[in-house]
mmCIF file of C-alpha atoms in Angstrom:
data_model
loop_
_atom_site.group_PDB
_atom_site.id
_atom_site.type_symbol
_atom_site.label_atom_id
_atom_site.label_comp_id
_atom_site.label_asym_id
_atom_site.label_seq_id
_atom_site.Cartn_x
_atom_site.Cartn_y
_atom_site.Cartn_z
ATOM 1 C CA MET A 74 59.682 49.938 105.918
ATOM 2 C CA ASP A 75 62.621 49.180 107.191
ATOM 3 C CA TRP A 76 63.932 51.266 111.631
ATOM 4 C CA GLU A 77 65.097 53.967 109.819
ATOM 5 C CA SER A 78 62.562 55.367 107.722
ATOM 6 C CA CYS A 79 60.127 54.712 110.681
ATOM 7 C CA ASN A 80 62.166 56.733 113.002
ATOM 8 C CA LYS A 81 61.996 59.300 110.738
ATOM 9 C CA MET A 82 58.670 59.269 109.357
ATOM 10 C CA LEU A 83 57.518 59.270 113.079
ATOM 11 C CA LEU A 84 59.689 63.154 114.533
ATOM 12 C CA GLY A 85 58.910 64.716 111.160
ATOM 13 C CA THR A 86 55.080 63.921 112.234
ATOM 14 C CA TRP A 87 56.299 65.439 116.459
ATOM 15 C CA VAL A 88 58.186 68.350 114.807
ATOM 16 C CA GLY A 89 55.530 69.086 112.608
ATOM 17 C CA GLY A 90 52.636 68.745 115.429
ATOM 18 C CA PHE A 91 54.923 70.777 117.483
ATOM 19 C CA ILE A 92 55.636 73.770 114.960
ATOM 20 C CA HIS A 93 52.302 73.916 113.869
ATOM 21 C CA SER A 94 51.160 73.838 117.324
ATOM 22 C CA VAL A 95 53.411 76.224 118.418
ATOM 23 C CA THR A 96 52.403 79.043 116.179
ATOM 24 C CA GLN A 97 48.952 78.223 116.845
ATOM 25 C CA VAL A 98 49.037 79.537 120.516
ATOM 26 C CA ALA A 99 52.047 82.627 119.378
ATOM 27 C CA LEU A 100 49.729 83.532 117.834
ATOM 28 C CA VAL A 101 47.067 84.084 119.696
ATOM 29 C CA VAL A 102 49.019 84.495 123.803
ATOM 30 C CA GLN A 103 49.251 87.895 121.675
ATOM 31 C CA LEU A 104 45.230 89.011 121.490
ATOM 32 C CA THR A 105 43.890 90.822 124.604
ATOM 33 C CA PHE A 106 40.507 89.111 124.828
ATOM 34 C CA GLY A 107 37.381 90.026 126.267
ATOM 35 C CA PRO A 108 34.436 88.103 127.134
ATOM 36 C CA ASN A 109 35.564 83.949 128.757
ATOM 37 C CA GLU A 110 33.243 81.763 126.814
ATOM 38 C CA ILE A 111 33.514 80.582 124.000
ATOM 39 C CA ASP A 112 30.751 79.200 121.617
ATOM 40 C CA HIS A 113 31.763 76.414 120.910
ATOM 41 C CA PHE A 114 32.334 72.221 122.433
ATOM 42 C CA PHE A 115 35.948 72.522 123.096
ATOM 43 C CA CYS A 116 38.888 75.073 122.644
ATOM 44 C CA ASP A 117 39.576 75.784 118.814
ATOM 45 C CA VAL A 118 41.421 78.065 117.540
ATOM 46 C CA HIS A 119 38.698 79.551 115.272
ATOM 47 C CA PRO A 120 36.008 80.624 118.377
ATOM 48 C CA VAL A 121 39.072 81.386 119.951
ATOM 49 C CA LEU A 122 39.498 84.250 117.308
ATOM 50 C CA LYS A 123 36.245 85.060 117.978
ATOM 51 C CA LEU A 124 37.347 86.479 121.909
ATOM 52 C CA ALA A 125 39.772 89.019 121.179
ATOM 53 C CA CYS A 126 39.386 92.685 121.509
ATOM 54 C CA THR A 127 41.837 92.968 118.634
ATOM 55 C CA ASP A 128 41.428 93.469 115.045
ATOM 56 C CA THR A 129 42.400 88.927 114.739
ATOM 57 C CA TYR A 130 42.346 89.176 110.722
ATOM 58 C CA PHE A 131 46.235 88.099 110.513
ATOM 59 C CA VAL A 132 46.283 86.027 112.733
ATOM 60 C CA GLY A 133 42.761 84.282 111.105
ATOM 61 C CA VAL A 134 44.803 84.636 108.003
ATOM 62 C CA VAL A 135 48.280 82.913 109.201
ATOM 63 C CA VAL A 136 45.465 80.462 111.334
ATOM 64 C CA THR A 137 44.226 78.906 108.160
ATOM 65 C CA ALA A 138 47.338 78.940 105.898
ATOM 66 C CA ASN A 139 48.807 77.173 108.813
ATOM 67 C CA SER A 140 46.350 74.897 109.788
ATOM 68 C CA GLY A 141 45.224 74.237 105.908
ATOM 69 C CA THR A 142 48.482 73.315 104.781
ATOM 70 C CA ILE A 143 48.792 70.452 107.728
ATOM 71 C CA THR A 144 45.511 68.959 106.083
ATOM 72 C CA LEU A 145 46.048 69.450 102.519
ATOM 73 C CA GLY A 146 49.546 67.718 103.467
ATOM 74 C CA SER A 147 48.800 65.414 105.130
ATOM 75 C CA PHE A 148 46.374 63.783 103.283
ATOM 76 C CA VAL A 149 48.322 64.551 99.964
ATOM 77 C CA ILE A 150 51.125 62.152 102.307
ATOM 78 C CA LEU A 151 48.110 59.923 102.583
ATOM 79 C CA LEU A 152 47.050 59.241 98.711
ATOM 80 C CA ILE A 153 50.657 59.326 97.773
ATOM 81 C CA SER A 154 51.215 56.525 100.107
ATOM 82 C CA TYR A 155 47.977 54.492 98.724
ATOM 83 C CA SER A 156 48.773 55.320 95.282
ATOM 84 C CA VAL A 157 52.630 53.946 96.170
ATOM 85 C CA ILE A 158 50.693 50.401 97.615
ATOM 86 C CA LEU A 159 48.667 49.785 95.091
ATOM 87 C CA VAL A 160 50.911 50.297 92.213
ATOM 88 C CA SER A 161 53.385 47.972 94.442
ATOM 89 C CA LEU A 162 50.170 45.295 94.151
ATOM 90 C CA ARG A 163 49.815 44.785 90.193
ATOM 91 C CA ASN A 164 53.137 42.433 91.617
ATOM 92 C CA GLN A 165 51.031 40.214 94.189
ATOM 93 C CA SER A 166 48.593 37.342 93.865
ATOM 94 C CA VAL A 167 45.226 37.552 93.399
ATOM 95 C CA GLU A 168 44.968 37.101 96.795
ATOM 96 C CA GLY A 169 47.703 39.289 98.377
ATOM 97 C CA ARG A 170 45.541 41.567 96.752
ATOM 98 C CA ARG A 171 41.998 41.596 97.965
ATOM 99 C CA LYS A 172 43.831 41.203 101.208
ATOM 100 C CA ALA A 173 46.002 44.089 100.804
ATOM 101 C CA LEU A 174 42.868 46.302 99.792
ATOM 102 C CA SER A 175 40.543 45.088 101.643
ATOM 103 C CA THR A 176 43.054 46.886 104.657
ATOM 104 C CA CYS A 177 43.413 49.564 101.835
ATOM 105 C CA GLY A 178 40.006 50.050 101.927
ATOM 106 C CA SER A 179 39.521 50.454 106.296
ATOM 107 C CA HIS A 180 41.952 52.716 106.232
ATOM 108 C CA ILE A 181 40.779 54.907 102.961
ATOM 109 C CA ALA A 182 37.474 54.867 105.424
ATOM 110 C CA VAL A 183 38.896 56.132 108.684
ATOM 111 C CA VAL A 184 40.585 58.786 105.791
ATOM 112 C CA ILE A 185 38.048 60.325 104.031
ATOM 113 C CA ILE A 186 35.813 59.725 107.895
ATOM 114 C CA PHE A 187 38.726 62.489 109.347
ATOM 115 C CA PHE A 188 39.752 64.277 106.347
ATOM 116 C CA GLY A 189 36.467 65.574 105.514
ATOM 117 C CA PRO A 190 35.171 67.052 107.980
ATOM 118 C CA CYS A 191 38.792 68.480 109.144
ATOM 119 C CA THR A 192 38.397 70.350 105.187
ATOM 120 C CA PHE A 193 35.661 71.957 106.111
ATOM 121 C CA MET A 194 36.956 73.333 109.218
ATOM 122 C CA TYR A 195 40.355 74.428 108.543
ATOM 123 C CA MET A 196 40.544 74.650 104.986
ATOM 124 C CA ARG A 197 38.785 78.257 103.846
ATOM 125 C CA PRO A 198 38.295 81.896 106.056
ATOM 126 C CA ASP A 199 37.992 82.347 109.624
ATOM 127 C CA THR A 200 34.473 82.813 109.911
ATOM 128 C CA THR A 201 31.975 81.135 111.923
ATOM 129 C CA PHE A 202 29.244 78.346 109.706
ATOM 130 C CA SER A 203 25.667 77.039 112.299
ATOM 131 C CA GLU A 204 27.235 73.851 111.006
ATOM 132 C CA ASP A 205 31.079 74.031 112.635
ATOM 133 C CA LYS A 206 29.849 72.836 116.025
ATOM 134 C CA MET A 207 27.858 69.823 114.543
ATOM 135 C CA VAL A 208 31.188 69.098 111.939
ATOM 136 C CA ALA A 209 33.949 69.590 115.255
ATOM 137 C CA VAL A 210 31.378 66.390 117.140
ATOM 138 C CA PHE A 211 31.564 64.315 113.737
ATOM 139 C CA TYR A 212 35.261 64.495 113.633
ATOM 140 C CA THR A 213 36.337 64.437 117.181
ATOM 141 C CA ILE A 214 33.991 61.832 118.668
ATOM 142 C CA ILE A 215 32.180 59.812 115.869
ATOM 143 C CA THR A 216 35.729 59.397 113.218
ATOM 144 C CA SER A 217 36.970 58.500 116.907
ATOM 145 C CA MET A 218 33.754 56.508 117.455
ATOM 146 C CA SER A 219 33.547 54.532 113.993
ATOM 147 C CA ASN A 220 38.020 53.731 114.274
ATOM 148 C CA PRO A 221 37.708 50.826 116.266
ATOM 149 C CA LEU A 222 34.283 49.695 114.493
ATOM 150 C CA ILE A 223 35.567 49.723 111.111
ATOM 151 C CA TYR A 224 39.063 47.608 111.991
ATOM 152 C CA THR A 225 37.384 45.580 113.717
ATOM 153 C CA LEU A 226 35.307 44.514 111.744
ATOM 154 C CA ARG A 227 37.379 43.027 109.315
ATOM 155 C CA ASN A 228 39.162 40.890 112.395
ATOM 156 C CA ALA A 229 37.464 36.869 110.626
ATOM 157 C CA VAL A 230 36.200 36.412 114.481
ATOM 158 C CA VAL A 231 34.207 38.983 114.565
ATOM 159 C CA LYS A 232 33.086 38.347 110.844
ATOM 160 C CA ILE A 233 31.807 34.935 111.845
ATOM 161 C CA ALA A 234 30.237 36.179 115.204
ATOM 162 C CA ILE A 235 28.479 38.133 113.349
ATOM 163 C CA LYS A 236 27.254 36.102 110.533
ATOM 164 C CA LYS A 237 25.833 34.009 113.118
ATOM 165 C CA LEU A 238 23.748 35.962 114.730
ATOM 166 C CA TRP A 239 21.918 38.066 111.846
ATOM 167 C CA GLY A 240 21.509 34.041 111.130
ATOM 168 C CA LYS A 241 19.464 33.393 114.227
ATOM 169 C CA LYS A 242 15.614 34.356 114.664
ATOM 170 C CA VAL A 243 14.330 37.864 116.457
ATOM 171 C CA PHE A 244 13.466 37.346 119.970
ATOM 172 C CA TRP A 245 11.034 36.076 121.802
ATOM 173 C CA ASN A 246 8.600 36.185 125.630
ATOM 174 C CA SER A 247 7.011 34.040 126.427
ATOM 175 C CA GLY A 248 5.945 35.982 129.326
ATOM 176 C CA LYS A 249 8.052 35.902 132.101
ATOM 177 C CA GLU A 250 11.826 36.243 130.054
ATOM 178 C CA TRP A 251 13.608 36.761 126.956
ATOM 179 C CA GLY A 252 15.190 34.521 123.885
ATOM 180 C CA VAL A 253 16.634 33.870 121.140
ATOM 181 C CA ILE A 254 15.021 31.479 118.488
ATOM 182 C CA ILE A 255 18.083 29.484 117.339
#
């Protein structure tokens, strides 16, 4: 990939994120609110809409369409890019294909772990389910925590260290101190 394409993608991401955020903020700012405590872990648009003292049907539809478009659009772009990568692998060596598929496998795992819950949260009508909090924790915390783990396990040095660790026996206790039987 050349620098011009990279810069265009970066600019597109920034502009898309800015438009998405400004749209949602503009829709929510015009509402009047009652209570000031949301029934959620963080200040997300759908829980904030529940606090509004006015009819939020139209705002909910626009927010859902906006978020759904961003989520689905990003997911489709990722699927297209992975398809292009997989098609281009036909011309590579067996070792090259193995390395590329290993990298793509990690990326696809992260994409599925992230976009699954996001799809559940943002590509549905503006309704509240009891599972919303759990799903929100999953895609904000669990995905972020698993990302480094998934990519770290691909590192050859880490793989060797884990194999060595698994090859050792279980901990033993000599009465005063703990140790490892090698």
